[in-house]
Amino acid sequence: MNIVVCVKHVPDATADRRFEPDNTVDRGSVDGLLSELDEYAVEQALQIKQKREGEGVEVTALCVGPDKAVDAVRKALQMGADKGVHVIDDAIAGSDAVATSLVLAKAIERAGGEAKIDLVVCGMASTDGGMGVVPAMLAERLGLPQVTLASVVEIQGNQVRIKRNGDTATEVICGTMPLVLSVTDQSGEPRYPSFKGIMAAKKKPLETWSLGDIGVDAGQVGLSVAWTQVEETTARPARTAGEIVKDEDGSGAKALADFLAANKLI
Amino acid sequence: MAEVLVLVDHVNGVVRKPTYELLTIASRLGEPSAVYIGPADQADDVTEKVKKYGATKLYVVDEEPIKGYLVAPKAETLQQLAERAGDGGLAAILIPSSGEGKEIAGRLAIKLKSGLVTDAVDVQAASDGHGAAPVTTQSVFAGNYTATTRVTKGTPIITVKPNSATPEEADGAGAVEKFIPVISDAAKAAQIVAVEPRQATGRPELTDAAIVISGGRGTGGDFGPIETLADALGAAVGASRAAVDSGWMPHSYQVGQTGKTVSPQLYVASGISGAIQHRAGMQTSKTIVAVNKDPEAPIFELVDFGVVGDLHTVLPAVTTEINARKEG
Ligand SMILES: Cc1cc2nc3c(=O)[nH]c(=O)nc-3n(C[C@H](O)[C@H](O)[C@H](O)COP(=O)(O)OP(=O)(O)OC[C@H]3O[C@@H](n4cnc5c(N)ncnc54)[C@H](O)[C@@H]3O)c2cc1C
C-alpha cells in the first residue's frame, strides 16, 4: 500500500507574520516549520502503517516549496515517514492553490509510478493561507473520491470510513481506496520525533524534483499566472489594551457590569 | 445584467441566514440567481424566502438522485449551470464559506478554470467598471492583516463567511426553473452513510450572535457560570480548543483557527489564555472582555476591559449584577 502525505512548510504562526511588497507571504524573515495541521496528516498515515505492519505500507512525505521547505519533509521523516520528495522550482513562487494543487497532483502521479498511490493524506488547511481547498482540488485533479475533514479515521480493507463535523451535522463518510483523505486537528495528537527517529531520518531517501521532472510547464504556475491577484494587504491596527481591574471581594463584577452598561452592551 | 449564482445554504429545505447575506451581496454584482439543491417538496417555501431577498431566479435541483454523496455532485451541478450561462454570462458564483462550501468551490475552480477566493468577509462590485471582477476582502494571518483580492481568470468563485453582509429585503421575481444536472459516477464515490444533525441549543447561532461568552481550560470543565451569563445576555456560548479537546464542549462551539470565526459586538473570554489560534477566531470582535486569574495572560493585550480574578466567582456575580439591573 502506497500512501502520500502532503506537507506544507509555513511561517511560524506564533511569530510576527507579514507580507512581501508583492503581497505574497514573506517566507524569509520568519522561521518556517511543518504546518501543524499537516502533522495530523502525517500522524494518521503513520497509524495506518503501524496497523498494517508487515503489509508493505510505504509512506512518502511530499512538499512543494522553496529551499527551506525541505525541513517540512525532514520533520515528516523524523516522525516516521519512509521517504521524502521535495518539489522545488523558482517558477513555483507565488503560486495560488489552483497551481499548487496541479504541482502536487503531478508529483503524486510520479511518486506512484507503476505502483499507483492508494491514499493521499492532507491536513485540513494550511496554517498560513488557510483556504482548506487543496484536498478537494487534488481529488478533482486526480479523479479520486474525497473523504475529507475527518475527525476520526477508520480503515478496513480498502474501505475508508470517517467522521466529519459539519456546520449543521456530524456525518459518517465512506469511500473506497484510492482516495484523498484530509484530517482535522481532532483526529489525534501527532507524535513527536524520537531520538531514534531523528537519527533514522538522516538515512531515508529524499528526492528533489523540478517541474520538468513531473511534466509541469513553468508557464502554468507562479505569481504572474495566478487566477487570483492579491491587490493589497494591510496590517490591522493593533488592539490597544483597555482597562484591567483586579477582582477584590466582588469589585470586579461590579466594574465589569458598569463597563458593559456604559457601552450599552446590557 | 449578468447573473450571479448563489448556492442556497439550508438544512433539509430550511433556509439559513447566510443565504440572505449572499443574495444581498449578489445584488451588488448583478442579478441574483439562487441555486437550491435539496428536497424538491420544500422548493415552494425556499422560493418565497429567496424572493424576499431579491432573487430574480431560483434553480431547483431535486437532491433525490444525488443525496448522500459528498461535495462532488454539487460542484458538477454548479459547473453545468455556469457552462450553460456561457462565457461572460455569470458575474460571479457565491458559496457559503463552510467546510463543504469551500470544497465545492475548490472543485468548481478546477472544472471552470476560474479563480477562487475563500473566506471573504466583504465583497464589493469593482469600481473600475462593468465586467471587472468584484473586489473581495479577507482577514488573514489570524486576523492581523486584511487582504483585498480579485479573481483574474474565468468566473469569480467566492466563498463568503457568515455575517459578511446585513441581509437587505428586496423584491425579486423568483422565477423558478427546475434543473436536472448530469452527475458522473466518479462524483458518487464518497458516500455519506450516516447523518447526526446538530442538537439545537436554544441559543443564538455562534457565528451570528451579537454577544458570545466563551470558556476555556480555566473553567475546569464547569461551563455553568459561562452558560448562565450567556443566558442572562441572550448570548451564544463558545469554547477554546483546550475546552473542546477535554471533551467539555462539542467541536461546534470551538472559536479559533480550526473552529468558528466570530465577530460579535461583545466577546467575553473566561479562563482562556489568548493563544494566537484562538485570537484568529475572535480578534475582530467589536468589544473584547476577559476574565482570567493570571494578570500576565496574553488575552489581556487585546481586551477593552479585563478582570483579573477567578471566573467561578466573577461570572456568577456579574450575572447577578446584570439581572438586578435588568429588573431595576
Ligand atoms: C494548528 C492549531 C490550531 C489550533 N486551533 C485552535 C482553535 O481553533 N481555537 C483555540 O481556542 N485554540 C486552538 N489551538 C490551541 C491553542 O494554541 C491553545 O492551546 C488553546 O487556545 C488554549 O486554550 P485555553 O486558553 O482554554 O487554555 P490555556 O492556554 O491552558 O489557558 C487557560 C487559561 O485559564 C486561566 N485560568 C485558569 N483557571 C482560571 C480560573 N479559575 N478563573 C479564571 N481564569 C483561569 C489561566 O490563567 C489561563 O490563562 C490550536 C493550536 C494549533 C497548533
XYZ file of C-alpha atoms and ligand atoms in Angstrom:
647
model
C 0.000 0.000 0.000
C 1.352 3.405 -1.024
C 0.490 6.500 0.963
C 1.497 10.046 0.067
C 1.205 12.717 2.751
C 1.233 16.309 1.544
C 3.163 18.545 3.912
C 3.471 22.312 3.685
C 6.227 24.482 5.067
C 4.731 27.638 6.604
C 5.861 30.675 8.595
C 5.571 30.070 12.331
C 2.110 31.264 13.371
C 3.363 32.444 16.749
C 5.912 34.786 15.105
C 5.224 38.146 13.509
C 4.000 37.013 10.078
C 3.912 39.537 7.249
C 3.672 40.027 3.505
C 6.275 40.901 0.859
C 5.850 44.098 -1.185
C 4.261 41.973 -3.947
C 1.662 40.737 -1.409
C 2.996 37.183 -1.314
C 3.639 35.604 2.083
C 7.035 36.616 3.492
C 8.743 33.238 3.854
C 12.192 34.671 4.557
C 12.160 36.754 7.711
C 10.074 34.439 9.883
C 11.168 30.928 10.843
C 9.299 28.241 8.993
C 8.085 24.852 10.078
C 5.948 21.914 9.008
C 2.382 23.242 9.165
C 0.994 21.943 12.449
C -2.218 20.890 10.754
C -0.199 18.659 8.393
C 1.384 16.915 11.377
C -2.043 15.415 11.962
C -1.975 14.047 8.416
C 1.467 12.514 8.947
C 0.233 11.003 12.201
C -2.762 9.324 10.552
C -0.584 7.941 7.763
C 1.823 6.513 10.326
C -1.007 4.978 12.339
C -2.260 3.209 9.224
C 1.243 1.934 8.568
C 1.508 0.644 12.137
C -1.840 -1.103 11.987
C -0.775 -2.805 8.778
C 2.694 -3.783 9.838
C 4.216 -6.371 7.551
C 1.849 -5.477 4.702
C 4.408 -3.327 2.936
C 2.836 0.063 3.628
C 5.096 2.861 2.429
C 4.588 6.485 3.461
C 6.014 9.229 1.238
C 6.080 12.817 2.502
C 5.639 15.295 -0.351
C 6.342 19.008 -0.134
C 6.224 21.780 -2.732
C 8.161 24.885 -1.788
C 11.433 26.814 -1.765
C 14.823 25.672 -0.330
C 13.912 25.771 3.322
C 10.683 23.858 2.740
C 12.688 20.646 2.755
C 12.578 20.970 6.553
C 8.901 20.019 6.431
C 9.807 16.772 4.649
C 12.621 16.123 7.138
C 10.266 16.535 10.063
C 7.843 14.053 8.494
C 10.732 11.600 8.004
C 11.731 12.064 11.635
C 8.176 11.330 12.713
C 8.373 8.079 10.746
C 7.611 8.560 7.044
C 9.683 6.253 4.824
C 10.798 8.586 2.107
C 10.555 12.171 1.054
C 10.000 14.181 -2.096
C 10.663 17.901 -2.343
C 9.414 19.662 -5.459
C 11.352 22.867 -5.898
C 11.430 25.259 -8.823
C 11.863 29.033 -8.998
C 8.824 29.208 -11.254
C 6.560 27.981 -8.437
C 6.991 31.066 -6.233
C 3.723 32.898 -5.643
C 1.536 30.050 -6.910
C -2.073 30.041 -5.768
C -3.991 26.995 -4.532
C -5.017 26.094 -8.063
C -1.409 25.928 -9.308
C -0.163 24.282 -6.124
C -2.750 21.544 -6.495
C -1.538 20.976 -10.065
C 2.066 20.539 -8.935
C 1.030 18.259 -6.079
C -1.201 16.157 -8.340
C 1.565 15.654 -10.906
C 4.074 14.843 -8.187
C 1.670 12.320 -6.654
C 1.275 10.663 -10.039
C 5.025 10.404 -10.423
C 5.504 9.209 -6.826
C 3.063 6.403 -7.543
C 4.725 5.323 -10.754
C 3.751 1.783 -11.711
C 2.526 1.014 -8.219
C -0.205 3.707 -8.062
C -0.970 5.615 -4.904
C -3.677 4.131 -2.689
C -4.112 7.008 -0.333
C -3.296 10.719 -0.363
C -3.455 12.268 3.107
C -3.647 16.029 3.710
C -4.175 18.321 6.664
C -7.486 20.209 6.788
C -5.889 23.531 5.751
C -2.535 25.239 5.879
C -1.835 27.481 8.841
C -0.789 30.378 6.585
C -3.099 30.727 3.557
C -5.646 28.573 5.314
C -8.015 28.163 2.387
C -8.632 24.480 3.014
C -9.325 23.759 -0.638
C -6.262 21.826 -1.786
C -7.540 18.364 -0.739
C -10.743 18.825 -2.771
C -8.741 20.223 -5.687
C -6.411 17.221 -5.570
C -9.375 14.857 -5.628
C -10.752 16.748 -8.605
C -7.453 16.679 -10.489
C -6.645 13.052 -9.704
C -10.204 11.914 -10.372
C -10.357 10.353 -6.921
C -13.069 10.342 -4.257
C -12.575 12.799 -1.428
C -13.139 11.704 2.117
C -12.290 14.903 3.869
C -12.248 16.858 7.133
C -12.059 13.693 9.187
C -12.076 13.911 12.963
C -11.995 10.116 13.226
C -10.485 7.766 10.647
C -11.125 4.038 10.346
C -9.766 1.815 7.619
C -10.888 -1.721 6.846
C -9.560 -3.491 3.786
C -9.774 -0.873 1.086
C -12.638 0.983 2.778
C -12.059 4.307 4.496
C -14.693 5.480 6.949
C -14.535 8.844 8.662
C -16.456 11.124 10.963
C -16.890 14.664 9.700
C -18.075 17.532 11.900
C -20.025 19.873 9.667
C -21.731 23.161 10.409
C -25.118 21.613 10.911
C -24.473 17.898 11.374
C -21.922 15.231 12.079
C -21.659 12.839 9.182
C -20.104 9.452 8.592
C -18.473 9.315 5.163
C -17.316 6.204 3.349
C -15.089 5.711 0.338
C -13.057 3.025 -1.398
C -9.338 3.498 -1.949
C -7.652 5.001 -3.892
C -8.868 8.295 -2.468
C -7.895 11.623 -0.961
C -8.264 11.858 2.809
C -7.975 15.056 4.834
C -7.881 15.105 8.615
C -8.614 17.795 11.210
C -6.838 18.631 14.438
C -9.433 16.474 16.211
C -8.085 13.303 14.615
C -5.446 12.515 17.235
C -2.361 14.279 18.560
C 0.670 13.944 16.301
C 3.704 12.182 17.770
C 6.994 13.917 18.489
C 10.008 12.589 16.612
C 12.001 10.271 18.907
C 15.780 10.443 19.103
C 15.863 7.200 17.147
C 13.511 8.692 14.585
C 15.691 11.733 14.143
C 18.793 9.583 13.589
C 16.992 7.215 11.222
C 15.617 10.097 9.149
C 19.120 11.044 8.045
C 19.424 7.798 6.112
C 15.999 7.868 4.492
C 15.736 8.596 0.767
C 14.835 12.190 -0.058
C 14.446 13.151 -3.695
C 14.351 16.618 -5.191
C 12.227 17.115 -8.273
C 11.865 20.095 -10.592
C 8.754 20.986 -12.573
C 10.356 19.293 -15.578
C 10.645 16.036 -13.625
C 6.885 15.910 -13.114
C 5.871 17.254 -16.502
C 4.502 20.617 -15.449
C 5.103 23.559 -17.732
C 6.631 26.515 -15.872
C 4.087 28.785 -17.569
C 1.253 27.082 -15.678
C 2.413 28.123 -12.220
C 3.696 31.091 -10.253
C 2.501 34.515 -9.267
C 2.175 36.001 -12.745
C -0.363 33.426 -13.920
C -2.268 33.060 -10.656
C -6.027 33.076 -11.210
C -6.442 35.443 -8.307
C -4.450 38.532 -7.508
C -3.983 39.936 -4.029
C -4.134 43.653 -4.641
C -3.442 44.963 -1.193
C -2.507 43.738 2.261
C -2.928 45.947 5.303
C -1.904 45.280 8.865
C -4.877 45.637 11.165
C -4.183 48.284 13.781
C -3.095 46.503 16.945
C -5.752 46.482 19.630
C -4.753 48.722 22.459
C -5.118 47.208 25.883
C -8.021 48.693 27.790
C -8.724 48.919 31.454
C -7.744 45.960 33.618
C -9.097 45.671 37.149
C -8.299 43.208 39.883
C -11.276 41.495 41.455
C -11.429 42.033 45.185
C -14.476 40.911 47.113
C -16.781 41.235 44.152
C -15.447 44.577 42.899
C -14.550 43.027 39.529
C -18.111 42.014 38.761
C -19.468 45.475 39.579
C -16.785 47.164 37.492
C -17.482 44.829 34.570
C -21.235 45.421 34.770
C -20.558 49.177 34.839
C -18.332 48.849 31.772
C -20.998 46.879 29.891
C -23.697 49.375 30.856
C -21.540 52.359 29.872
C -21.011 50.769 26.456
C -24.720 49.947 26.105
C -23.979 46.240 25.981
C -26.550 45.487 28.671
C -27.004 42.452 -16.255
C -25.050 39.267 -15.764
C -26.331 36.576 -13.466
C -24.754 35.840 -10.080
C -25.221 32.298 -8.820
C -25.828 31.924 -5.089
C -25.703 28.446 -3.596
C -28.517 28.281 -1.052
C -27.426 27.341 2.463
C -30.134 25.227 4.064
C -30.864 22.199 6.214
C -33.465 19.927 4.643
C -35.014 22.859 2.848
C -34.980 25.229 5.805
C -33.061 28.243 4.506
C -30.221 29.515 6.710
C -29.344 33.166 7.171
C -26.094 33.162 5.139
C -28.282 32.631 2.058
C -29.813 36.083 2.525
C -26.397 37.618 3.100
C -25.146 36.088 -0.144
C -28.227 37.289 -2.062
C -27.659 40.802 -0.739
C -24.050 40.678 -1.912
C -25.137 39.201 -5.243
C -27.451 42.182 -5.879
C -24.380 44.433 -5.758
C -22.758 42.437 -8.543
C -25.571 41.543 -10.915
C -28.832 39.597 -10.993
C -29.033 37.141 -8.127
C -29.989 33.605 -9.116
C -30.351 31.232 -6.200
C -29.381 27.596 -6.675
C -31.235 25.269 -4.344
C -30.050 21.680 -4.147
C -32.361 19.966 -1.685
C -35.673 18.200 -1.120
C -37.978 19.165 -4.003
C -41.052 19.335 -1.760
C -39.541 22.316 0.048
C -38.926 24.274 -3.154
C -42.038 26.476 -2.809
C -41.024 27.560 0.628
C -37.462 28.255 -0.494
C -38.780 30.301 -3.423
C -40.824 32.511 -1.110
C -37.804 33.086 1.100
C -35.224 33.902 -1.589
C -37.663 36.133 -3.496
C -37.833 38.382 -0.455
C -34.130 38.965 -0.674
C -34.002 39.829 -4.327
C -33.548 36.521 -6.139
C -34.522 37.020 -9.757
C -34.390 33.315 -10.384
C -34.333 30.089 -8.444
C -32.840 26.957 -9.930
C -34.379 23.991 -8.168
C -32.275 20.858 -8.212
C -34.011 17.874 -6.639
C -31.429 16.264 -4.402
C -33.018 12.815 -4.524
C -30.690 11.299 -7.152
C -27.561 12.767 -5.546
C -28.477 12.619 -1.893
C -25.861 11.001 0.260
C -22.862 11.819 -1.894
C -20.241 14.219 -0.649
C -19.484 17.575 -2.333
C -18.667 16.412 -5.878
C -22.258 16.296 -7.290
C -22.890 19.849 -6.097
C -19.737 21.013 -7.856
C -20.879 19.300 -11.060
C -24.306 20.939 -10.768
C -22.813 24.415 -10.467
C -20.406 23.661 -13.294
C -23.277 22.773 -15.608
C -25.241 25.879 -14.667
C -22.158 28.014 -15.291
C -21.423 26.391 -18.624
C -24.997 26.916 -19.694
C -24.710 30.614 -18.893
C -21.763 30.716 -21.260
C -18.679 32.896 -21.373
C -19.240 36.126 -19.504
C -22.758 35.020 -18.653
C -22.025 34.933 -14.941
C -20.675 37.842 -12.913
C -19.736 35.553 -10.016
C -20.595 32.397 -8.117
C -21.140 32.891 -4.380
C -20.937 29.961 -1.987
C -21.214 29.854 1.821
C -17.774 29.522 3.409
C -18.369 26.294 5.307
C -16.079 23.283 5.067
C -18.358 21.830 2.423
C -18.817 25.137 0.631
C -15.093 25.649 0.271
C -14.624 22.142 -1.078
C -17.385 22.638 -3.646
C -15.701 25.904 -4.635
C -12.277 24.234 -4.902
C -13.529 21.569 -7.269
C -15.528 24.087 -9.250
C -12.485 26.336 -9.724
C -10.589 23.479 -11.377
C -13.584 22.480 -13.508
C -14.302 26.005 -14.735
C -10.642 27.078 -14.895
C -11.653 30.000 -12.744
C -10.037 31.869 -9.897
C -11.220 31.271 -6.362
C -11.318 33.424 -3.248
C -12.273 31.791 0.050
C -13.467 33.207 3.364
C -14.384 36.647 2.071
C -15.669 38.983 4.773
C -16.733 41.587 2.240
C -17.456 41.598 -1.488
C -18.000 44.776 -3.492
C -18.547 45.454 -7.173
C -15.461 46.701 -8.967
C -15.309 50.472 -9.064
C -13.450 50.361 -12.345
C -16.401 49.432 -14.367
C -18.542 46.828 -15.918
C -17.089 43.383 -16.411
C -14.309 43.736 -13.872
C -14.219 41.094 -11.169
C -15.584 42.019 -7.727
C -13.195 43.122 -5.005
C -13.139 40.789 -2.031
C -11.795 41.406 1.446
C -10.291 38.651 3.556
C -8.991 38.585 7.075
C -5.630 36.760 7.111
C -2.809 35.741 9.454
C -5.104 35.211 12.413
C -6.899 38.478 11.696
C -3.703 40.521 11.933
C -3.969 41.521 8.275
C -6.676 42.393 5.797
C -6.170 41.486 2.153
C -8.132 42.637 -0.855
C -8.170 40.199 -3.706
C -9.581 39.926 -7.182
C -10.102 36.974 -9.439
C -8.237 37.454 -12.710
C -9.375 34.419 -14.661
C -12.728 32.905 -15.550
C -15.847 33.328 -13.455
C -15.007 34.639 -9.975
C -15.840 31.947 -7.427
C -16.118 33.418 -3.967
C -16.876 31.717 -0.681
C -18.299 34.160 1.834
C -18.113 33.925 5.624
C -21.305 34.167 7.655
C -22.222 37.701 8.731
C -20.347 39.433 5.918
C -23.341 41.493 4.913
C -26.569 42.668 6.511
C -29.409 40.969 4.629
C -31.500 43.531 2.784
C -35.014 42.723 1.721
C -35.726 43.368 -1.960
C -38.489 42.159 -4.238
C -37.162 39.521 -6.594
C -39.056 37.952 -9.456
C -38.183 34.499 -8.109
C -38.791 32.730 -11.399
C -38.463 29.018 -10.744
C -36.634 26.737 -13.109
C -36.175 23.054 -12.487
C -32.691 21.928 -13.352
C -31.582 18.342 -13.704
C -27.801 18.007 -13.702
C -25.952 15.074 -15.199
C -23.900 13.561 -12.426
C -20.903 11.358 -13.197
C -20.317 8.046 -11.433
C -16.997 9.395 -10.183
C -18.861 12.079 -8.259
C -20.770 9.389 -6.385
C -17.683 7.727 -4.951
C -17.718 9.256 -1.485
C -20.876 8.372 0.380
C -22.498 9.901 3.407
C -23.686 6.813 5.269
C -24.973 8.449 8.446
C -26.033 11.933 9.493
C -26.477 13.144 13.013
C -27.979 16.655 12.994
C -26.565 19.064 15.497
C -28.673 19.490 18.603
C -30.481 22.807 18.805
C -29.045 24.763 21.723
C -31.869 27.251 22.138
C -29.213 29.970 21.979
C -28.261 32.151 19.022
C -26.018 30.688 16.332
C -22.374 31.191 17.341
C -21.338 32.980 14.136
C -24.444 35.107 14.237
C -24.736 36.171 17.861
C -24.344 39.781 18.966
C -22.727 38.537 22.164
C -20.517 35.467 22.668
C -19.458 34.172 26.076
C -16.566 31.722 25.801
C -14.863 29.460 28.281
C -11.509 27.707 28.198
C -9.386 25.367 30.235
C -9.803 27.737 33.177
C -13.419 26.614 33.586
C -12.048 23.291 34.789
C -14.874 21.685 32.852
C -17.677 23.572 34.587
C -19.376 25.674 31.923
C -22.268 26.519 34.281
C -21.084 30.087 35.008
C -20.489 30.663 31.267
C -23.932 29.394 30.297
C -25.872 31.330 32.940
C -24.138 34.559 31.966
C -24.818 33.797 28.298
C -28.498 33.266 29.028
C -28.737 36.479 31.027
C -27.402 38.326 27.968
C -29.129 36.290 25.253
C -25.682 35.286 24.076
C -24.124 32.313 22.333
C -21.622 30.068 24.128
C -18.147 29.466 22.720
C -15.118 27.470 23.797
C -11.361 27.269 23.302
C -9.836 24.208 21.709
C -8.473 23.175 25.087
C -12.056 23.001 26.388
C -13.193 21.077 23.305
C -10.217 18.686 23.393
C -11.025 17.976 27.037
C -14.463 16.831 25.924
C -16.258 19.557 27.885
C -17.937 21.119 24.866
C -18.698 19.834 21.353
C -16.469 20.934 18.495
C -19.259 23.100 17.071
C -18.611 25.509 19.962
C -14.929 25.995 19.181
C -13.770 29.501 18.362
C -10.488 29.920 16.521
C -8.362 28.885 13.609
C -9.796 25.386 13.390
C -13.195 26.329 14.758
C -15.559 29.202 14.059
C -14.697 32.815 13.388
C -16.875 35.195 15.337
C -17.080 38.948 15.195
C -19.762 39.938 17.697
C -20.472 43.255 19.413
C -19.167 41.723 22.627
C -16.859 38.749 23.187
C -16.191 37.602 26.730
C -13.267 35.172 27.155
C -13.141 33.464 30.516
C -10.342 31.135 31.539
C -8.837 31.470 28.075
C -5.158 32.420 27.758
C -5.410 34.039 24.320
C -3.245 31.848 22.066
C -2.796 33.110 18.504
C -5.003 30.295 17.174
C -7.822 31.368 19.474
C -7.355 35.024 18.560
C -7.703 34.041 14.909
C -11.365 33.350 15.574
C -12.305 36.343 17.706
C -9.991 39.295 17.458
C -12.170 41.231 15.053
C -14.902 41.392 17.715
C -16.089 44.936 18.471
C -15.592 44.817 22.209
C -13.471 42.199 23.966
C -13.662 41.393 27.667
C -11.598 38.813 29.548
C -11.794 37.238 32.949
C -8.604 35.423 33.866
C -6.863 34.802 37.133
C -3.412 35.309 35.610
C -2.641 39.029 35.144
C 0.058 38.048 32.623
C -2.334 36.120 30.333
C -1.825 37.299 26.718
C -5.583 37.727 26.275
C -5.314 40.931 28.328
C -3.269 42.503 25.494
C -6.373 42.779 23.343
C -9.178 43.460 25.762
C -11.204 46.603 26.160
C -11.918 45.559 29.683
C -10.305 42.865 31.794
C -10.927 41.418 35.211
C -8.099 39.623 36.979
C -9.924 37.090 39.075
C -11.455 33.645 39.367
C -14.162 33.132 36.770
C -16.074 30.908 39.167
C -16.740 33.865 41.458
C -16.618 36.767 38.981
C -19.049 35.395 36.369
C -21.877 34.447 38.750
C -21.535 37.866 40.418
C -21.696 39.596 37.026
C -24.804 37.585 36.156
C -26.473 38.623 39.411
C -25.446 42.228 38.808
C -26.881 42.176 35.257
C -30.127 40.526 36.290
C -30.544 43.069 39.094
C -30.009 45.965 36.681
C -32.481 44.459 34.220
C -35.149 44.469 36.899
C -34.173 47.850 38.284
C -2.882 24.174 14.427
C -3.534 24.624 15.696
C -4.846 25.040 15.653
C -5.478 25.497 16.811
N -6.771 25.940 16.731
C -7.347 26.460 17.850
C -8.679 26.994 17.799
O -9.351 26.966 16.777
N -9.189 27.521 18.939
C -8.500 27.578 20.116
O -9.031 28.082 21.113
N -7.263 27.053 20.184
C -6.674 26.491 19.085
N -5.432 25.948 19.198
C -4.853 25.748 20.549
C -4.208 26.985 21.135
O -2.865 27.033 20.713
C -4.254 26.911 22.667
O -3.644 25.726 23.091
C -5.671 26.957 23.240
O -6.377 28.039 22.692
C -5.601 27.108 24.725
O -6.886 27.081 25.303
P -7.168 27.822 26.679
O -6.841 29.251 26.531
O -8.541 27.440 27.094
O -6.173 27.062 27.672
P -4.852 27.578 28.366
O -3.903 28.148 27.401
O -4.399 26.478 29.237
O -5.354 28.789 29.252
C -6.193 28.631 30.350
C -6.303 29.997 30.996
O -7.253 29.930 32.029
C -6.802 30.712 33.112
N -7.477 30.209 34.313
C -7.295 29.027 34.930
N -8.148 28.895 35.946
C -8.907 30.005 35.979
C -9.969 30.456 36.813
N -10.452 29.717 37.823
N -10.510 31.661 36.550
C -10.047 32.443 35.552
N -9.049 32.063 34.737
C -8.482 30.849 34.945
C -5.316 30.557 33.111
O -4.694 31.654 33.761
C -5.020 30.502 31.613
O -4.723 31.788 31.099
C -4.785 25.496 18.043
C -3.467 25.070 18.072
C -2.829 24.632 16.919
C -1.413 24.204 16.984
